[in-house]
XYZ file of N, CA and C in Angstrom:
591
model
N -18.890 -29.209 8.973
C -18.607 -28.033 8.176
C -18.338 -28.484 6.738
N -19.000 -27.857 5.761
C -18.809 -28.249 4.371
C -17.410 -27.844 3.895
N -16.892 -28.560 2.911
C -15.528 -28.348 2.416
C -15.290 -26.929 1.898
N -16.160 -26.364 1.036
C -15.895 -25.000 0.559
C -15.873 -23.980 1.695
N -16.758 -24.136 2.673
C -16.785 -23.197 3.792
C -15.510 -23.329 4.615
N -15.089 -24.542 4.878
C -13.852 -24.790 5.636
C -12.662 -24.203 4.890
N -12.622 -24.401 3.576
C -11.526 -23.859 2.771
C -11.504 -22.335 2.848
N -12.671 -21.710 2.808
C -12.760 -20.253 2.897
C -12.243 -19.772 4.251
N -12.605 -20.467 5.321
C -12.112 -20.103 6.651
C -10.597 -20.266 6.707
N -10.099 -21.393 6.211
C -8.656 -21.633 6.224
C -7.908 -20.571 5.426
N -8.434 -20.174 4.263
C -7.785 -19.129 3.466
C -7.766 -17.799 4.211
N -8.843 -17.498 4.925
C -8.882 -16.277 5.738
C -7.846 -16.312 6.849
N -7.712 -17.453 7.493
C -6.694 -17.621 8.536
C -5.305 -17.435 7.947
N -5.052 -18.057 6.809
C -3.738 -17.953 6.179
C -3.409 -16.514 5.801
N -4.403 -15.789 5.296
C -4.146 -14.411 4.891
C -3.864 -13.531 6.111
N -4.625 -13.718 7.189
C -4.372 -12.954 8.411
C -3.009 -13.307 9.000
N -2.668 -14.594 8.999
C -1.357 -15.024 9.501
C -0.244 -14.392 8.663
N -0.404 -14.386 7.349
C 0.602 -13.786 6.470
C 0.785 -12.309 6.792
N -0.323 -11.599 7.010
C -0.248 -10.171 7.343
C 0.494 -9.958 8.663
N 0.204 -10.789 9.652
C 0.891 -10.666 10.941
C 2.366 -11.039 10.819
N 2.685 -12.075 10.057
C 4.084 -12.440 9.842
C 4.820 -11.286 9.157
N 4.149 -10.607 8.242
C 4.763 -9.474 7.551
C 5.048 -8.333 8.521
N 4.110 -8.062 9.402
C 4.237 -6.952 10.337
C 5.238 -7.236 11.454
N 5.183 -8.426 12.016
C 5.949 -8.729 13.231
C 7.075 -9.728 13.025
N 7.040 -10.456 11.937
C 7.974 -11.562 11.743
C 7.383 -12.824 12.332
N 7.846 -13.950 11.853
C 7.302 -15.232 12.304
C 7.560 -15.454 13.793
N 8.798 -15.208 14.221
C 9.168 -15.492 15.613
C 8.366 -14.656 16.610
N 8.033 -13.435 16.252
C 7.341 -12.539 17.186
C 5.822 -12.603 17.078
N 5.307 -13.439 16.206
C 3.860 -13.603 16.067
C 3.451 -14.874 16.800
N 2.544 -14.726 17.739
C 2.104 -15.901 18.505
C 0.837 -16.496 17.896
N 0.566 -17.735 18.263
C -0.673 -18.386 17.845
C -1.859 -17.576 18.361
N -1.739 -17.047 19.578
C -2.817 -16.233 20.146
C -3.040 -14.960 19.331
N -1.968 -14.344 18.837
C -2.098 -13.154 17.983
C -2.932 -13.470 16.744
N -2.624 -14.598 16.124
C -3.338 -14.993 14.903
C -4.789 -15.335 15.235
N -4.992 -16.092 16.309
C -6.350 -16.462 16.719
C -7.194 -15.212 16.956
N -6.621 -14.236 17.663
C -7.346 -12.989 17.922
C -7.683 -12.239 16.645
N -6.757 -12.245 15.679
C -6.976 -11.529 14.417
C -8.105 -12.139 13.593
N -8.312 -13.447 13.741
C -9.355 -14.111 12.948
C -10.614 -14.398 13.763
N -10.631 -13.963 15.022
C -11.826 -14.130 15.842
C -12.039 -15.542 16.354
N -10.958 -16.277 16.565
C -11.046 -17.630 17.112
C -10.309 -17.685 18.444
N -10.637 -18.690 19.227
C -9.827 -18.971 20.402
C -8.546 -19.642 19.921
N -7.558 -19.700 20.803
C -6.318 -20.387 20.449
C -6.612 -21.845 20.104
N -7.467 -22.487 20.898
C -7.838 -23.886 20.638
C -8.563 -24.013 19.300
N -9.414 -23.037 18.978
C -10.126 -23.052 17.703
C -9.179 -22.945 16.526
N -8.165 -22.094 16.659
C -7.169 -21.960 15.594
C -6.368 -23.248 15.446
N -5.992 -23.824 16.577
C -5.206 -25.061 16.537
C -6.011 -26.234 15.990
N -7.329 -26.103 15.972
C -8.170 -27.117 15.320
C -7.961 -27.089 13.802
N -7.701 -25.893 13.278
C -7.465 -25.740 11.831
C -6.010 -26.041 11.464
N -5.088 -25.576 12.283
C -3.656 -25.761 12.053
C -3.028 -26.170 13.376
N -2.471 -27.362 13.438
C -2.042 -27.972 14.704
C -0.927 -27.209 15.424
N -0.061 -26.524 14.669
C 1.053 -25.787 15.280
C 1.293 -24.499 14.485
N 2.094 -23.617 15.067
C 2.471 -22.399 14.348
C 3.327 -22.758 13.138
N 4.175 -23.764 13.267
C 4.986 -24.199 12.122
C 4.109 -24.745 10.997
N 3.036 -25.460 11.354
C 2.103 -25.965 10.334
C 1.404 -24.800 9.645
N 1.094 -23.771 10.394
C 0.468 -22.574 9.823
C 1.432 -21.867 8.879
N 2.688 -21.744 9.280
C 3.701 -21.118 8.420
C 3.849 -21.913 7.125
N 3.913 -23.236 7.239
C 4.036 -24.085 6.048
C 2.822 -23.904 5.135
N 1.639 -23.776 5.721
C 0.425 -23.581 4.930
C 0.428 -22.211 4.245
N 0.936 -21.187 4.923
C 1.055 -19.850 4.312
C 1.983 -19.916 3.106
N 3.132 -20.561 3.259
C 4.079 -20.687 2.144
C 3.478 -21.483 0.989
N 2.758 -22.551 1.315
C 2.118 -23.363 0.268
C 1.042 -22.558 -0.457
N 0.280 -21.755 0.286
C -0.761 -20.917 -0.328
C -0.132 -19.884 -1.257
N 0.971 -19.272 -0.828
C 1.655 -18.295 -1.680
C 2.127 -18.959 -2.974
N 2.647 -20.171 -2.862
C 3.096 -20.891 -4.059
C 1.922 -21.241 -4.969
N 0.817 -21.664 -4.386
C -0.387 -21.989 -5.165
C -0.883 -20.765 -5.922
N -0.909 -19.623 -5.250
C -1.367 -18.389 -5.902
C -0.427 -18.001 -7.041
N 0.879 -18.157 -6.839
C 1.841 -17.874 -7.900
C 1.641 -18.768 -9.106
N 1.402 -20.047 -8.859
C 1.162 -20.986 -9.967
C -0.137 -20.636 -10.705
N -1.134 -20.195 -9.963
C -2.408 -19.815 -10.578
C -2.215 -18.656 -11.554
N -1.406 -17.693 -11.172
C -1.115 -16.563 -12.068
C -0.361 -17.053 -13.300
N 0.658 -17.868 -13.094
C 1.442 -18.369 -14.231
C 0.586 -19.180 -15.192
N -0.346 -19.953 -14.667
C -1.232 -20.741 -15.528
C -2.063 -19.857 -16.446
N -2.370 -18.643 -16.016
C -3.205 -17.749 -16.821
C -2.446 -17.063 -17.947
N -1.114 -17.018 -17.863
C -0.337 -16.299 -18.876
C 0.624 -17.187 -19.658
N 0.806 -18.391 -19.204
C 1.828 -19.288 -19.756
C 1.766 -19.410 -21.282
N 0.591 -19.475 -21.859
C 0.452 -19.703 -23.300
C 0.479 -18.434 -24.140
N 0.583 -17.287 -23.503
C 0.619 -16.025 -24.246
C 2.057 -15.657 -24.590
N 2.301 -15.176 -25.810
C 3.655 -14.743 -26.165
C 3.991 -13.423 -25.450
N 5.282 -13.130 -25.274
C 5.658 -11.852 -24.670
C 5.057 -10.689 -25.453
N 4.654 -9.657 -24.734
C 4.089 -8.483 -25.375
C 3.003 -7.859 -24.520
N 2.322 -6.896 -25.097
C 1.324 -6.117 -24.360
C 0.164 -6.981 -23.858
N -0.296 -7.943 -24.660
C -1.429 -8.781 -24.232
C -1.050 -9.624 -23.018
N 0.149 -10.194 -23.037
C 0.593 -10.985 -21.882
C 0.783 -10.084 -20.666
N 1.376 -8.907 -20.874
C 1.568 -7.981 -19.761
C 0.236 -7.600 -19.118
N -0.766 -7.295 -19.950
C -2.075 -6.912 -19.403
C -2.680 -8.074 -18.628
N -2.610 -9.271 -19.183
C -3.186 -10.439 -18.488
C -2.447 -10.723 -17.185
N -1.123 -10.574 -17.189
C -0.337 -10.778 -15.967
C -0.710 -9.751 -14.908
N -0.834 -8.490 -15.320
C -1.240 -7.440 -14.378
C -2.608 -7.757 -13.791
N -3.565 -8.100 -14.647
C -4.921 -8.387 -14.159
C -4.941 -9.596 -13.224
N -4.208 -10.640 -13.571
C -4.176 -11.839 -12.727
C -3.529 -11.540 -11.379
N -2.423 -10.804 -11.396
C -1.760 -10.456 -10.144
C -2.613 -9.541 -9.281
N -3.303 -8.603 -9.905
C -4.179 -7.699 -9.146
C -5.321 -8.480 -8.514
N -5.907 -9.400 -9.251
C -7.003 -10.195 -8.681
C -6.530 -11.001 -7.476
N -5.346 -11.576 -7.559
C -4.789 -12.312 -6.418
C -4.525 -11.345 -5.264
N -3.921 -10.206 -5.569
C -3.583 -9.236 -4.524
C -4.821 -8.683 -3.828
N -5.870 -8.425 -4.582
C -7.094 -7.901 -3.972
C -7.777 -8.952 -3.107
N -7.649 -10.208 -3.482
C -8.283 -11.284 -2.710
C -7.439 -11.722 -1.512
N -6.142 -11.422 -1.528
C -5.237 -11.920 -0.485
C -4.265 -10.819 -0.032
N -4.750 -9.768 0.613
C -3.865 -8.663 0.995
C -2.773 -9.065 1.977
N -3.049 -10.023 2.844
C -2.015 -10.475 3.778
C -0.839 -11.093 3.067
N -1.121 -11.856 2.024
C -0.049 -12.465 1.240
C 0.791 -11.387 0.558
N 0.127 -10.353 0.053
C 0.853 -9.259 -0.599
C 1.773 -8.579 0.409
N 1.254 -8.320 1.598
C 2.077 -7.691 2.635
C 3.286 -8.564 2.958
N 3.081 -9.857 3.054
C 4.180 -10.774 3.359
C 5.206 -10.798 2.228
N 4.737 -10.799 0.993
C 5.655 -10.827 -0.142
C 6.441 -9.529 -0.274
N 5.889 -8.423 0.224
C 6.600 -7.148 0.200
C 7.647 -7.043 1.302
N 7.535 -7.859 2.330
C 8.392 -7.747 3.497
C 9.877 -7.745 3.176
N 10.381 -8.647 2.329
C 11.830 -8.624 2.069
C 12.308 -7.281 1.509
N 11.460 -6.595 0.768
C 11.851 -5.319 0.173
C 11.709 -4.159 1.150
N 10.911 -4.332 2.202
C 10.611 -3.197 3.074
C 11.187 -3.293 4.474
N 11.521 -4.499 4.940
C 11.993 -4.656 6.319
C 13.103 -5.687 6.357
N 14.311 -5.254 6.647
C 15.440 -6.182 6.739
C 15.191 -7.223 7.816
N 15.489 -8.469 7.471
C 15.454 -9.531 8.452
C 14.108 -10.180 8.695
N 13.022 -9.620 8.206
C 11.713 -10.220 8.444
C 11.253 -11.066 7.277
N 11.874 -10.890 6.126
C 11.457 -11.657 4.962
C 11.838 -13.120 5.090
N 11.101 -13.956 4.430
C 11.343 -15.387 4.476
C 12.005 -15.797 3.174
N 13.222 -16.360 3.223
C 13.894 -16.758 1.987
C 13.072 -17.743 1.162
N 12.180 -18.484 1.812
C 11.350 -19.436 1.083
C 10.306 -18.746 0.209
N 10.167 -17.433 0.346
C 9.211 -16.689 -0.482
C 9.838 -16.186 -1.780
N 11.124 -16.446 -1.988
C 11.788 -15.963 -3.195
C 11.123 -16.474 -4.471
N 10.507 -17.659 -4.407
C 9.840 -18.197 -5.596
C 8.703 -17.284 -6.034
N 8.084 -16.577 -5.092
C 6.970 -15.695 -5.446
C 7.458 -14.541 -6.313
N 8.610 -13.992 -5.966
C 9.193 -12.936 -6.795
C 9.520 -13.487 -8.177
N 10.097 -14.670 -8.206
C 10.430 -15.296 -9.486
C 9.174 -15.549 -10.309
N 8.087 -15.972 -9.665
C 6.833 -16.228 -10.387
C 6.275 -14.946 -10.976
N 6.343 -13.845 -10.225
C 5.841 -12.570 -10.746
C 6.649 -12.145 -11.962
N 7.964 -12.265 -11.881
C 8.795 -11.907 -13.034
C 8.502 -12.828 -14.210
N 8.360 -14.114 -13.922
C 8.084 -15.090 -14.975
C 6.741 -14.809 -15.654
N 5.768 -14.315 -14.905
C 4.463 -13.984 -15.493
C 4.616 -12.950 -16.606
N 5.609 -12.084 -16.461
C 5.865 -11.066 -17.481
C 6.929 -11.512 -18.479
N 7.378 -12.762 -18.378
C 8.384 -13.281 -19.296
C 9.762 -12.703 -19.065
N 10.077 -12.355 -17.803
C 11.352 -11.719 -17.487
C 12.257 -12.673 -16.724
N 13.474 -12.824 -17.219
C 14.519 -13.550 -16.507
C 15.489 -12.484 -15.995
N 15.641 -12.358 -14.666
C 16.487 -11.289 -14.124
C 17.933 -11.331 -14.620
N 18.404 -12.501 -15.011
C 19.789 -12.626 -15.459
C 20.008 -12.169 -16.893
N 18.942 -12.167 -17.701
C 19.112 -11.832 -19.116
C 18.252 -10.666 -19.590
N 17.381 -10.185 -18.744
C 16.455 -9.114 -19.162
C 17.191 -7.797 -19.379
N 16.697 -7.055 -20.339
C 17.197 -5.697 -20.542
C 16.905 -4.907 -19.267
N 17.836 -4.038 -18.838
C 17.623 -3.302 -17.591
C 16.313 -2.515 -17.559
N 15.954 -1.850 -18.665
C 14.719 -1.066 -18.661
C 13.504 -1.966 -18.433
N 13.439 -3.087 -19.111
C 12.311 -4.014 -18.949
C 12.247 -4.542 -17.518
N 13.393 -4.930 -16.980
C 13.440 -5.441 -15.616
C 12.926 -4.394 -14.631
N 13.408 -3.154 -14.762
C 12.985 -2.078 -13.855
C 11.497 -1.789 -14.018
N 10.988 -1.791 -15.249
C 9.563 -1.537 -15.463
C 8.701 -2.630 -14.821
N 9.102 -3.884 -14.953
C 8.320 -4.984 -14.363
C 8.363 -4.909 -12.837
N 9.535 -4.682 -12.277
C 9.632 -4.558 -10.817
C 8.818 -3.355 -10.337
N 8.885 -2.251 -11.069
C 8.101 -1.064 -10.709
C 6.606 -1.308 -10.779
N 6.170 -2.017 -11.817
C 4.743 -2.331 -11.946
C 4.286 -3.240 -10.812
N 5.108 -4.224 -10.451
C 4.752 -5.128 -9.353
C 4.703 -4.395 -8.023
N 5.652 -3.489 -7.808
C 5.654 -2.718 -6.566
C 4.432 -1.808 -6.496
N 4.114 -1.157 -7.606
C 2.926 -0.301 -7.636
C 1.668 -1.121 -7.397
N 1.597 -2.276 -8.015
C 0.450 -3.170 -7.849
C 0.272 -3.541 -6.378
N 1.355 -3.926 -5.717
C 1.274 -4.332 -4.318
C 0.842 -3.173 -3.424
N 1.488 -2.046 -3.577
C 1.172 -0.890 -2.724
C -0.250 -0.407 -2.975
N -0.643 -0.317 -4.226
C -1.982 0.197 -4.539
C -3.095 -0.756 -4.112
N -2.882 -2.066 -4.228
C -3.932 -2.990 -3.786
C -4.048 -2.979 -2.266
N -2.934 -2.842 -1.552
C -3.011 -2.723 -0.094
C -3.731 -1.431 0.301
N -3.448 -0.340 -0.412
C -4.142 0.923 -0.139
C -5.629 0.803 -0.460
N -5.967 0.111 -1.531
C -7.375 -0.082 -1.887
C -8.110 -0.831 -0.775
N -7.450 -1.823 -0.196
C -8.055 -2.535 0.941
C -8.244 -1.605 2.122
N -7.219 -0.844 2.429
C -7.290 0.071 3.576
C -8.414 1.083 3.405
N -8.613 1.550 2.186
C -9.642 2.554 1.895
C -10.992 1.927 1.549
N -11.061 0.592 1.557
C -12.288 -0.129 1.196
C -12.750 0.249 -0.216
N -11.801 0.270 -1.138
C -12.064 0.681 -2.518
C -11.578 -0.361 -3.529
N -11.600 -1.629 -3.157
C -11.019 -2.651 -4.034
C -11.697 -2.710 -5.396
N -12.999 -2.602 -5.431
C -13.713 -2.653 -6.716
C -13.526 -1.353 -7.487
N -13.677 -0.224 -6.815
C -13.596 1.077 -7.476
C -12.205 1.370 -8.031
N -11.171 0.915 -7.360
C -9.814 1.231 -7.779
C -9.225 0.228 -8.764
N -9.827 -0.945 -8.921
C -9.202 -2.006 -9.716
C -8.774 -1.519 -11.096
N -9.692 -0.886 -11.837
C -9.359 -0.453 -13.196
C -8.222 0.569 -13.201
N -8.139 1.387 -12.175
C -7.078 2.394 -12.104
C -5.729 1.747 -11.777
N -5.762 0.727 -10.941
C -4.532 0.008 -10.619
C -4.029 -0.721 -11.865
N -4.943 -1.341 -12.609
C -4.553 -2.003 -13.867
C -3.909 -0.987 -14.805
N -4.540 0.152 -14.990
C -4.015 1.173 -15.906
C -2.654 1.691 -15.451
N -2.501 1.921 -14.159
C -1.230 2.419 -13.628
C -0.107 1.422 -13.865
N -0.373 0.156 -13.586
C 0.654 -0.875 -13.774
C 0.972 -1.077 -15.253
N -0.052 -1.047 -16.092
C 0.151 -1.202 -17.529
C 1.006 -0.045 -18.054
N 0.712 1.169 -17.587
C 1.523 2.333 -17.954
C 2.967 2.177 -17.476
N 3.157 1.660 -16.249
C 4.510 1.475 -15.712
C 5.315 0.514 -16.579
N 4.625 -0.413 -17.225
C 5.298 -1.368 -18.105
C 5.666 -0.755 -19.457
N 5.247 0.483 -19.693
C 5.588 1.164 -20.937
C 4.514 1.080 -21.993
N 3.334 0.599 -21.604
C 2.219 0.499 -22.541
C 1.237 1.629 -22.251
N 0.648 2.116 -23.282
C -0.386 3.138 -23.123
C -1.735 2.445 -23.084
N -2.473 2.716 -22.034
C -3.815 2.151 -21.929
C -4.788 2.955 -22.761
N -5.993 2.411 -23.003
C -6.987 3.161 -23.756
C -7.344 4.446 -23.022
N -7.447 5.513 -23.780
C -7.843 6.794 -23.199
C -6.685 7.565 -22.594
N -5.453 7.014 -22.645
C -4.309 7.716 -22.084
C -3.946 8.881 -22.986
N -3.511 9.954 -22.372
C -3.079 11.122 -23.133
C -1.787 10.769 -23.861
N -1.734 11.083 -25.136
C -0.557 10.763 -25.939
C -0.085 12.045 -26.607
N 1.167 12.418 -26.318
C 1.696 13.625 -26.943
C 2.292 13.316 -28.313
N 2.742 12.085 -28.521
C 3.331 11.672 -29.791
C 2.479 10.524 -30.357
N 1.785 10.730 -31.461
C 0.932 9.687 -32.025
C 1.680 8.398 -32.349
N 2.991 8.472 -32.583
C 3.780 7.272 -32.868
C 3.943 6.382 -31.645
N 3.610 6.897 -30.437
C 3.757 6.122 -29.211
C 2.529 5.262 -28.909
N 1.472 5.410 -29.672
C 0.264 4.643 -29.420
C 0.537 3.184 -29.756
N 0.152 2.307 -28.816
C 0.346 0.868 -29.025
C -0.930 0.238 -29.493
N -0.812 -0.740 -30.382
C -1.974 -1.450 -30.880
C -2.543 -2.355 -29.823
């Protein structure tokens, strides 16, 4: 099996595992559950990941890699509308490509006891992409960034469910950008002084 193909299969397994961990929790998700979700036998899955713990570690590592990828795209931009737009676009692209990871990252906010404390870095990375430090950020900015991230997660999961990932992308970007307090192009403006450059 060629390396890119193997990597693609492994990423698919990780995303399905993340989705199942989000839905059922790690303890209640069996190797057989994951194998069935990805269309492999249990032995076939164990060929890719030797144990369920190895699979969990790989899911956490993948989430961290995706977070670093987003940060790399915005790190050199100063705070402001351009950085916010780039952060939104980068996060949406990751979310559309990895819906299971998004579901897993939402778990701490939606289901008590199923979230993994080791995923806290992902929340920190999302905030950092927008240049927000939760300890020093103005409350309005903090709430807008958290709201934009929540909208991004929910809308990208809905886009997957509706099979509309391409069609909805621009609307999800606009919605999140608006949530951050920026007016996107073509937005209705009642006060001309509110238009952002």
